[in-house]
mmCIF file of C-alpha atoms and ligand atoms in Angstrom:
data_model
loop_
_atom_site.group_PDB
_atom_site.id
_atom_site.type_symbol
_atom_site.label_atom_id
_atom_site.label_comp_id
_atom_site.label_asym_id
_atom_site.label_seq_id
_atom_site.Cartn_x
_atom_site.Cartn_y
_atom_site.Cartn_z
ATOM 1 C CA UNK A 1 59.118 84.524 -56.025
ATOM 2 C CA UNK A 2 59.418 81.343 -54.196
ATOM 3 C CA UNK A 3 62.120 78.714 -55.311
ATOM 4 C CA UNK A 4 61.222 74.869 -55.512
ATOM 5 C CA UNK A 5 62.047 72.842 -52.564
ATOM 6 C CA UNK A 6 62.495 69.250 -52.853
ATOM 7 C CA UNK A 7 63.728 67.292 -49.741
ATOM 8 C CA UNK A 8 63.434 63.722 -49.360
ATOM 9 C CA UNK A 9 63.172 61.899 -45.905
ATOM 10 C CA UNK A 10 64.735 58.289 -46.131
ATOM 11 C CA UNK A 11 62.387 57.441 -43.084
ATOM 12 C CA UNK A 12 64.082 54.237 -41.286
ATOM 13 C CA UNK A 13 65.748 52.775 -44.619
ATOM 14 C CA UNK A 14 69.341 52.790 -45.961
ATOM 15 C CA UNK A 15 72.349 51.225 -44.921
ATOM 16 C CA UNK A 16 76.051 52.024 -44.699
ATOM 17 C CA UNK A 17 76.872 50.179 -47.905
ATOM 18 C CA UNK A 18 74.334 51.966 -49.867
ATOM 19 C CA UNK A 19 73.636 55.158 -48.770
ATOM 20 C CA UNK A 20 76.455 57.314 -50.141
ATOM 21 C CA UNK A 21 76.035 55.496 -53.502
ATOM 22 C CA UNK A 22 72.023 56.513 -53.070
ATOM 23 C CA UNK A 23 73.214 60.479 -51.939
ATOM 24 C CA UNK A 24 75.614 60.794 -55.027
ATOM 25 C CA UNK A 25 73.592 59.377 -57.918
ATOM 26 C CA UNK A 26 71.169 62.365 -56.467
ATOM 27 C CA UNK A 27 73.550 65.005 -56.973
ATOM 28 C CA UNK A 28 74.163 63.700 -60.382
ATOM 29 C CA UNK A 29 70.898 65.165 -61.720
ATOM 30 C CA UNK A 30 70.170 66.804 -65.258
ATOM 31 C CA UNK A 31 68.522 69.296 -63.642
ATOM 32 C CA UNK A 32 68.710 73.010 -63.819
ATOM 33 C CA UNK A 33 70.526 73.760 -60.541
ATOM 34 C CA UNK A 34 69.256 77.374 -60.268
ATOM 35 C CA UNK A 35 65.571 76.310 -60.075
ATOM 36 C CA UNK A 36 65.478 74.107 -57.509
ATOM 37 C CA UNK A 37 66.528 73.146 -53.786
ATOM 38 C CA UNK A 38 66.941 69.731 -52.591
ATOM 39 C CA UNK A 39 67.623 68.060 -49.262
ATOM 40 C CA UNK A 40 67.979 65.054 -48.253
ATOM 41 C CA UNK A 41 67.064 63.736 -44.596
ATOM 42 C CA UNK A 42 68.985 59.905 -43.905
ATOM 43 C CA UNK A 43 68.634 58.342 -40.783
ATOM 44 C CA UNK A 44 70.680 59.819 -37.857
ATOM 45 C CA UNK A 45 73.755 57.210 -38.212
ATOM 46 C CA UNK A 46 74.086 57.796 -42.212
ATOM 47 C CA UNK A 47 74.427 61.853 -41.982
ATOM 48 C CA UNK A 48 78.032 62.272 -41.598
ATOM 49 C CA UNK A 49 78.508 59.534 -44.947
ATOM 50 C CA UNK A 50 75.449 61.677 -46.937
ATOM 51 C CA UNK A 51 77.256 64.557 -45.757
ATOM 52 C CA UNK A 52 80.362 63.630 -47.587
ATOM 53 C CA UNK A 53 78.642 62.181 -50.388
ATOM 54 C CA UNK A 54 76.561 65.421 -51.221
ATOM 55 C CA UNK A 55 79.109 67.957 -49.789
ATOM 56 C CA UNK A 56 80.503 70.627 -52.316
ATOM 57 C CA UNK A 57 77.248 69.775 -54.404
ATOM 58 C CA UNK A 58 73.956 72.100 -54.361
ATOM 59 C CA UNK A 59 72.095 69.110 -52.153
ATOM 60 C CA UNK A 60 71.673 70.049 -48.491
ATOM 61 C CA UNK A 61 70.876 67.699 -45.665
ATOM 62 C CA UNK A 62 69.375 67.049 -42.117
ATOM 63 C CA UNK A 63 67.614 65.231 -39.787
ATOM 64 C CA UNK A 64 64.022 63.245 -39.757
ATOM 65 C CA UNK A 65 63.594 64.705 -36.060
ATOM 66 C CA UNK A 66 65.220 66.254 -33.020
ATOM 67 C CA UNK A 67 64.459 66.388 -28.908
ATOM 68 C CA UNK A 68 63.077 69.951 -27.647
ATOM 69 C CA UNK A 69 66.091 69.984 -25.141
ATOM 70 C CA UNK A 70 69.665 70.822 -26.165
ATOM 71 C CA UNK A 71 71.527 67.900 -23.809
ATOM 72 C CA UNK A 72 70.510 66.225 -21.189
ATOM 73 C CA UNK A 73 69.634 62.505 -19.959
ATOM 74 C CA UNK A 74 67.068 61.677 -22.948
ATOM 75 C CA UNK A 75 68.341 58.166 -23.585
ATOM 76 C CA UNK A 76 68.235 57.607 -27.749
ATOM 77 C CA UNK A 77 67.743 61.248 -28.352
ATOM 78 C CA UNK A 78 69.100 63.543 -30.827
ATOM 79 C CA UNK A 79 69.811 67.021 -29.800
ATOM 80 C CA UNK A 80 69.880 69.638 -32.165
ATOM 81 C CA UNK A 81 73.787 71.287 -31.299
ATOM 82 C CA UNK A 82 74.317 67.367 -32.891
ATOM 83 C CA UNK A 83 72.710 68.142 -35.929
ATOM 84 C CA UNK A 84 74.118 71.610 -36.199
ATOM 85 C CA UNK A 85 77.710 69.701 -35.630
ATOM 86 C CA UNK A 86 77.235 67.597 -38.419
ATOM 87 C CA UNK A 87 76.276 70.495 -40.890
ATOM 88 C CA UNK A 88 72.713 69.923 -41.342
ATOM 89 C CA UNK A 89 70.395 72.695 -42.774
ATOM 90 C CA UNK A 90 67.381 71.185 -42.247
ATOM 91 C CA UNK A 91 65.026 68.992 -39.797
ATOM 92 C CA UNK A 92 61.844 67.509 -40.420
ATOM 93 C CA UNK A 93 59.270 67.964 -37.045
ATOM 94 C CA UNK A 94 55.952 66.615 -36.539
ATOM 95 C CA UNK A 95 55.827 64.251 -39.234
ATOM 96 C CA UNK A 96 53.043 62.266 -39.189
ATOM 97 C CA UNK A 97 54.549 58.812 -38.366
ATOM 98 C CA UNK A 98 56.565 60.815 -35.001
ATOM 99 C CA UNK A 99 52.596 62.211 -34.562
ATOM 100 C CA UNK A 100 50.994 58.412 -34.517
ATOM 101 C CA UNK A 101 53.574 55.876 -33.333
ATOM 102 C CA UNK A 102 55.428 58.345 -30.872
ATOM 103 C CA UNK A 103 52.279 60.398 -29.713
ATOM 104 C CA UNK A 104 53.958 63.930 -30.163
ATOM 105 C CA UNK A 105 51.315 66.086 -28.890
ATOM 106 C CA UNK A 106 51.060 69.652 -31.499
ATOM 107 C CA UNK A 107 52.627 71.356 -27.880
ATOM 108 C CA UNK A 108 55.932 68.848 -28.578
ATOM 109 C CA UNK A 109 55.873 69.660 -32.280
ATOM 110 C CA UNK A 110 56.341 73.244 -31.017
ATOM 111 C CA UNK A 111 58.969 72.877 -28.640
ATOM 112 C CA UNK A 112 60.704 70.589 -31.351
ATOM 113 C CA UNK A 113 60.192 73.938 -33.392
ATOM 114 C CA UNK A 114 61.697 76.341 -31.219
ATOM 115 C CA UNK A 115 64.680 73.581 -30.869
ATOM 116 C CA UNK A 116 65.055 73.590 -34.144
ATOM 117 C CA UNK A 117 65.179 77.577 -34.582
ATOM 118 C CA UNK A 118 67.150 77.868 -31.819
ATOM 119 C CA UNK A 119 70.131 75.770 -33.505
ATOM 120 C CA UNK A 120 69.845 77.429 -36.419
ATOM 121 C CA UNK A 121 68.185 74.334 -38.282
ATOM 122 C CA UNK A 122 65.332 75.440 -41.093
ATOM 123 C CA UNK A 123 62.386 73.628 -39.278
ATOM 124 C CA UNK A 124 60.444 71.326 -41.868
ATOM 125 C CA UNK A 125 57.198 71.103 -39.916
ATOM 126 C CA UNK A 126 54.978 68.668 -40.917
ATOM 127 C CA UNK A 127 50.818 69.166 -40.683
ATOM 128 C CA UNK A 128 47.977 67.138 -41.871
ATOM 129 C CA UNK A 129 45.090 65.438 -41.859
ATOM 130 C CA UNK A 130 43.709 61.762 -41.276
ATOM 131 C CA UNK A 131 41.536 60.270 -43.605
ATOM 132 C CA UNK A 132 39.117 59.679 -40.770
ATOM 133 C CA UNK A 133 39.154 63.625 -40.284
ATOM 134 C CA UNK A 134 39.360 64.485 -43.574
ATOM 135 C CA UNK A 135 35.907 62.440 -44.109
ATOM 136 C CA UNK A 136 34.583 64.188 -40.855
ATOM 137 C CA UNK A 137 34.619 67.719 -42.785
ATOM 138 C CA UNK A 138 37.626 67.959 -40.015
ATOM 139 C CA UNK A 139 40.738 68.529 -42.464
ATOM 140 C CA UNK A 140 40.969 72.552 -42.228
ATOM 141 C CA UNK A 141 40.231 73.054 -38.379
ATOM 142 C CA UNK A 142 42.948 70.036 -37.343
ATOM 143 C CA UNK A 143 45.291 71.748 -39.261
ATOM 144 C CA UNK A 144 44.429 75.022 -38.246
ATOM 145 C CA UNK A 145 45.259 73.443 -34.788
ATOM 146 C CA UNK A 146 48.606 72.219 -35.953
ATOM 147 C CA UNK A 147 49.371 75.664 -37.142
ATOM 148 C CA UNK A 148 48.523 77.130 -34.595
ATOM 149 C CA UNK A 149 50.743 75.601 -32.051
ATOM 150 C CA UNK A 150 53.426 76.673 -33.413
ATOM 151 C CA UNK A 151 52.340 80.652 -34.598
ATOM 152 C CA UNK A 152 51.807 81.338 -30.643
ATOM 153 C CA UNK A 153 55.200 80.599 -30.015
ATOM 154 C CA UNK A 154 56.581 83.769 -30.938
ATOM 155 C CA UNK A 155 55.642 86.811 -33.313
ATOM 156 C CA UNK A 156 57.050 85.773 -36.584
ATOM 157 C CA UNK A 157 58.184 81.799 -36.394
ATOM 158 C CA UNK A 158 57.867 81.049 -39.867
ATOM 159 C CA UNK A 159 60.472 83.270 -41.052
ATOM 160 C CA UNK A 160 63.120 80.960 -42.409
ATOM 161 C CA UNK A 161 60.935 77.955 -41.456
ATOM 162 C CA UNK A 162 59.256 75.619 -44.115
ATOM 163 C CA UNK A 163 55.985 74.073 -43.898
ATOM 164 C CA UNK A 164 55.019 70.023 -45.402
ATOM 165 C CA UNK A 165 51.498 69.474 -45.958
ATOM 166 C CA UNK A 166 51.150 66.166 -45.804
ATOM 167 C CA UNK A 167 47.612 64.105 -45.312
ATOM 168 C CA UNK A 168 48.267 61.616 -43.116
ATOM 169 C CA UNK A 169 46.132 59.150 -45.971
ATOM 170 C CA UNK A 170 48.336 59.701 -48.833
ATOM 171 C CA UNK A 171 51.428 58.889 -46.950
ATOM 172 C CA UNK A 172 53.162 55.540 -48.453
ATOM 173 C CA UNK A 173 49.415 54.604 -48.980
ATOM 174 C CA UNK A 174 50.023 55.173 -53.166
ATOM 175 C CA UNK A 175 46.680 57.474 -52.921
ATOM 176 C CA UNK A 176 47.617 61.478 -53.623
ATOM 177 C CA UNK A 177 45.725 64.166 -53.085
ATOM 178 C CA UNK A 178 44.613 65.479 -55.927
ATOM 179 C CA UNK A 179 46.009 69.154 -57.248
ATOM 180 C CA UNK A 180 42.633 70.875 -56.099
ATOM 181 C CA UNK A 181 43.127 69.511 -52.539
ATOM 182 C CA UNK A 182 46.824 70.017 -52.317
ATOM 183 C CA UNK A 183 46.225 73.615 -53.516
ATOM 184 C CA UNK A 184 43.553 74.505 -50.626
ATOM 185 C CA UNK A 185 44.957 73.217 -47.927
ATOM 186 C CA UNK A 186 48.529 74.464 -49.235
ATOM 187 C CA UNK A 187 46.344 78.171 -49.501
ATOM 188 C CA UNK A 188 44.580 77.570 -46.377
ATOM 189 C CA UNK A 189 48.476 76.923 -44.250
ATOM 190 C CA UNK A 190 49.188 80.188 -46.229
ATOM 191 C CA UNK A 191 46.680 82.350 -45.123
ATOM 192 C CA UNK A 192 47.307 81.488 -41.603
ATOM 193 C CA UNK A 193 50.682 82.995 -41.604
ATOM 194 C CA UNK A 194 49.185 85.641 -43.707
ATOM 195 C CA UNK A 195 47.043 86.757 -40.737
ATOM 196 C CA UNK A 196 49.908 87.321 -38.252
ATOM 197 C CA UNK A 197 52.596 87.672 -40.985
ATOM 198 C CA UNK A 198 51.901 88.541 -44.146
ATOM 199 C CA UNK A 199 55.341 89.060 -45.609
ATOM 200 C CA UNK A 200 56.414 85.601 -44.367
ATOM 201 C CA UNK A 201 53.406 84.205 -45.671
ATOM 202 C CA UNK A 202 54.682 84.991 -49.094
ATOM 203 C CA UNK A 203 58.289 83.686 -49.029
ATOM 204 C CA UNK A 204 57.153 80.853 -47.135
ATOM 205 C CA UNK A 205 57.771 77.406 -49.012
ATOM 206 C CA UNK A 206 54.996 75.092 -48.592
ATOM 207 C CA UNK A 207 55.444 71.527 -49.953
ATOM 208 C CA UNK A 208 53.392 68.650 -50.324
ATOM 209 C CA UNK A 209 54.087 65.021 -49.223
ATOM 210 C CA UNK A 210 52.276 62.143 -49.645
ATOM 211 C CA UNK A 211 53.057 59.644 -52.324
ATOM 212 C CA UNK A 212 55.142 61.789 -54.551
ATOM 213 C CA UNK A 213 56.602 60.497 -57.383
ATOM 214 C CA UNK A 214 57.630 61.199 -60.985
ATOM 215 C CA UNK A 215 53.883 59.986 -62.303
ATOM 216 C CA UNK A 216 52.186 62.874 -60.208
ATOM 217 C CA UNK A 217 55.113 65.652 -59.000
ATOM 218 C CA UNK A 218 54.561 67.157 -62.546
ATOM 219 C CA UNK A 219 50.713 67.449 -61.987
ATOM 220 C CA UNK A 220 51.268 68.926 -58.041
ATOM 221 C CA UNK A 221 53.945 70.913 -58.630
ATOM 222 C CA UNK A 222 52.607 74.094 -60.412
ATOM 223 C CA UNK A 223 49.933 74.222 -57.910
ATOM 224 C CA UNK A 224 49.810 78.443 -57.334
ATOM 225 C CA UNK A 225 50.735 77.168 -53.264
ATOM 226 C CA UNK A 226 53.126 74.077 -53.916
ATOM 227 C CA UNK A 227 56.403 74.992 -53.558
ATOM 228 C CA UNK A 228 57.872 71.526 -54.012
ATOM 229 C CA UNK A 229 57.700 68.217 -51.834
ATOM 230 C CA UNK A 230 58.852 66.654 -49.497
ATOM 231 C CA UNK A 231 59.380 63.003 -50.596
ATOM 232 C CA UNK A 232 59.004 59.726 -48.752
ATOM 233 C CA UNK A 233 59.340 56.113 -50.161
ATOM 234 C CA UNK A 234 60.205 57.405 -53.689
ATOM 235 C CA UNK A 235 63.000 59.473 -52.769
ATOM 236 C CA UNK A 236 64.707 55.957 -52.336
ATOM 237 C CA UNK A 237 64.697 55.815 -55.955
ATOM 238 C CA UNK A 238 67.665 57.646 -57.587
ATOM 239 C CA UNK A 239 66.375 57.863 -60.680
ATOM 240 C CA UNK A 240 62.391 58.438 -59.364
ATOM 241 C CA UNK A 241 63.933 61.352 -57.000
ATOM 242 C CA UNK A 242 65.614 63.208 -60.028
ATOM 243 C CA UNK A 243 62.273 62.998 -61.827
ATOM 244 C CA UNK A 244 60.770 64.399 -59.205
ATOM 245 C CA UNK A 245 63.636 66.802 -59.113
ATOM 246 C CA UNK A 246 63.037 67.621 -62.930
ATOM 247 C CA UNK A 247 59.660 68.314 -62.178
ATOM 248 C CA UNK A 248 59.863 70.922 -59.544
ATOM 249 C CA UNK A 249 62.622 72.794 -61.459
ATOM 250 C CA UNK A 250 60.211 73.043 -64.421
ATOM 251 C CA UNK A 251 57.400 74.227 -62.071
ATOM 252 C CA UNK A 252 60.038 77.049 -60.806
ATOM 253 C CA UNK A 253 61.082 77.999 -64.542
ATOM 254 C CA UNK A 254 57.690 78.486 -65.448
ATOM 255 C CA UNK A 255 56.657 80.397 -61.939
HETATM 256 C C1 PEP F 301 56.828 61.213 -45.984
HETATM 257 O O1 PEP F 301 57.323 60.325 -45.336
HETATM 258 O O2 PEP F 301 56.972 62.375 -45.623
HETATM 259 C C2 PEP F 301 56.087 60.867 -47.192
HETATM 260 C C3 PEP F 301 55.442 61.824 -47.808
HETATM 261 O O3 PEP F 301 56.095 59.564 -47.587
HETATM 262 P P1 PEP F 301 55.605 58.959 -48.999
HETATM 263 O O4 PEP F 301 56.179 59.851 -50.079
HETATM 264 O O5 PEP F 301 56.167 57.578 -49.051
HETATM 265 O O6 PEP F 301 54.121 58.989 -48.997
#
């Protein structure tokens, strides 16, 4: 039994005035507690205010990325002790947008990984697809690839990891994929852990990103393989992120 995971990345939005307001109205959900996770992923500078905002409520929090190194003379870096420091549980690696405007190689994903494990941060690793290789018939080996980066790093890295498919098309575009193609690639990521881990495989939350919001989460969501999403642009919505909330906490109830 898998429990829904929500977690929404703020990307490079929010400011000090608005951000705790943004962080409390979340907490303030009609939801059904129980049934759902949540996290929420501000900008580095806004983590200690979302921190005090959320803290003492069921909504966790952490960073949008992290360096591979633990100190050291990386100028504009984040190090992952930092993130520990300032209490977060989670932090998002590989997304697509670090992938494409920062050129993180799958190898840097990994060591960003490993960082993240080795700080005792749940890594949200982020794999996916272009639409260029998704038309090229290339969707399942690329993100075999990105997969597989990470499983050689050590016999069991999943465990206590989380896994965001995300194809690099549907993100902010407004275009989803549809449940069918969430569902096989969310099967496919599964059965890749499966191989080397089975029993991680099946407590392993996999969510989906890419253009989630209250009009589709309740369509994705009981997908067999979707174990929630991980939220972009809508998540900057209070009242679109606590539909989205509502929606994954159904999809748990009814698991
Ligand atoms: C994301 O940034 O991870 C994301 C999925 O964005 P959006 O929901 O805006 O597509």
């Amino acid at each position: 039994m898998r429990r829904p995971l929500v977690v929404g990345n703020w990307k490079m939005n929010g400011r000090l005035g608005e951000a705790e307001e943004l962080a409390r109205a979340i907490t303030s959900a009609e939801i059904d507690w129980d049934r759902v996770g949540v996290g929420v992923c501000p900008p580095f500078p806004l983590i200690e205010r979302v921190a005090g905002a959320v803290s003492g409520s069921p909504v966790a929090w952490g960073g949008q990325n992290l360096h591979a190194e633990d100190s050291g003379a990386f100028t504009g870096e984040v190090h992952g002790p930092l993130l520990r420091d300032l209490g977060c549980t989670y932090v998002i690696v590989g997304h697509s947008e670090r992938r494409g405007y920062f050129a993180e190689t799958n190898e840097d994903v990994a060591a960003k990984f490993e960082a993240a494990h080795r700080n005792d941060l749940v890594p949200i690793l982020c794999v996916g697809e272009t639409e260029e290789e998704r038309d090229a018939g290339r969707a399942e080996p690329v993100v075999r690839a990105q997969m597989e980066a990470v499983l050689d790093l050590a016999e069991d890295p999943f465990a206590g990891a989380v896994v965001a498919y995300e194809p690099v098309w549907a993100i902010g575009t407004g275009r989803t994929a549809t449940p069918e193609q969430a569902q096989e690639m969310h099967a496919l990521i599964r059965s890749l852990v499966g191989d080397r881990q089975p029993q991680t495989a099946q407590t392993l939350p996999l969510l989906y990103g890419g253009s989630v919001k209250s009009a589709n989460a309740a369509e994705l969501m009981p997908q067999a393989d979707v174990d929630g999403a991980l939220v972009g642009g809508a998540c900057l919505k209070a009242d679109e992120f606590q539909a989205i909330l509502k929606a994954a906490a159904q999809a748990g109830a009814g698991a």
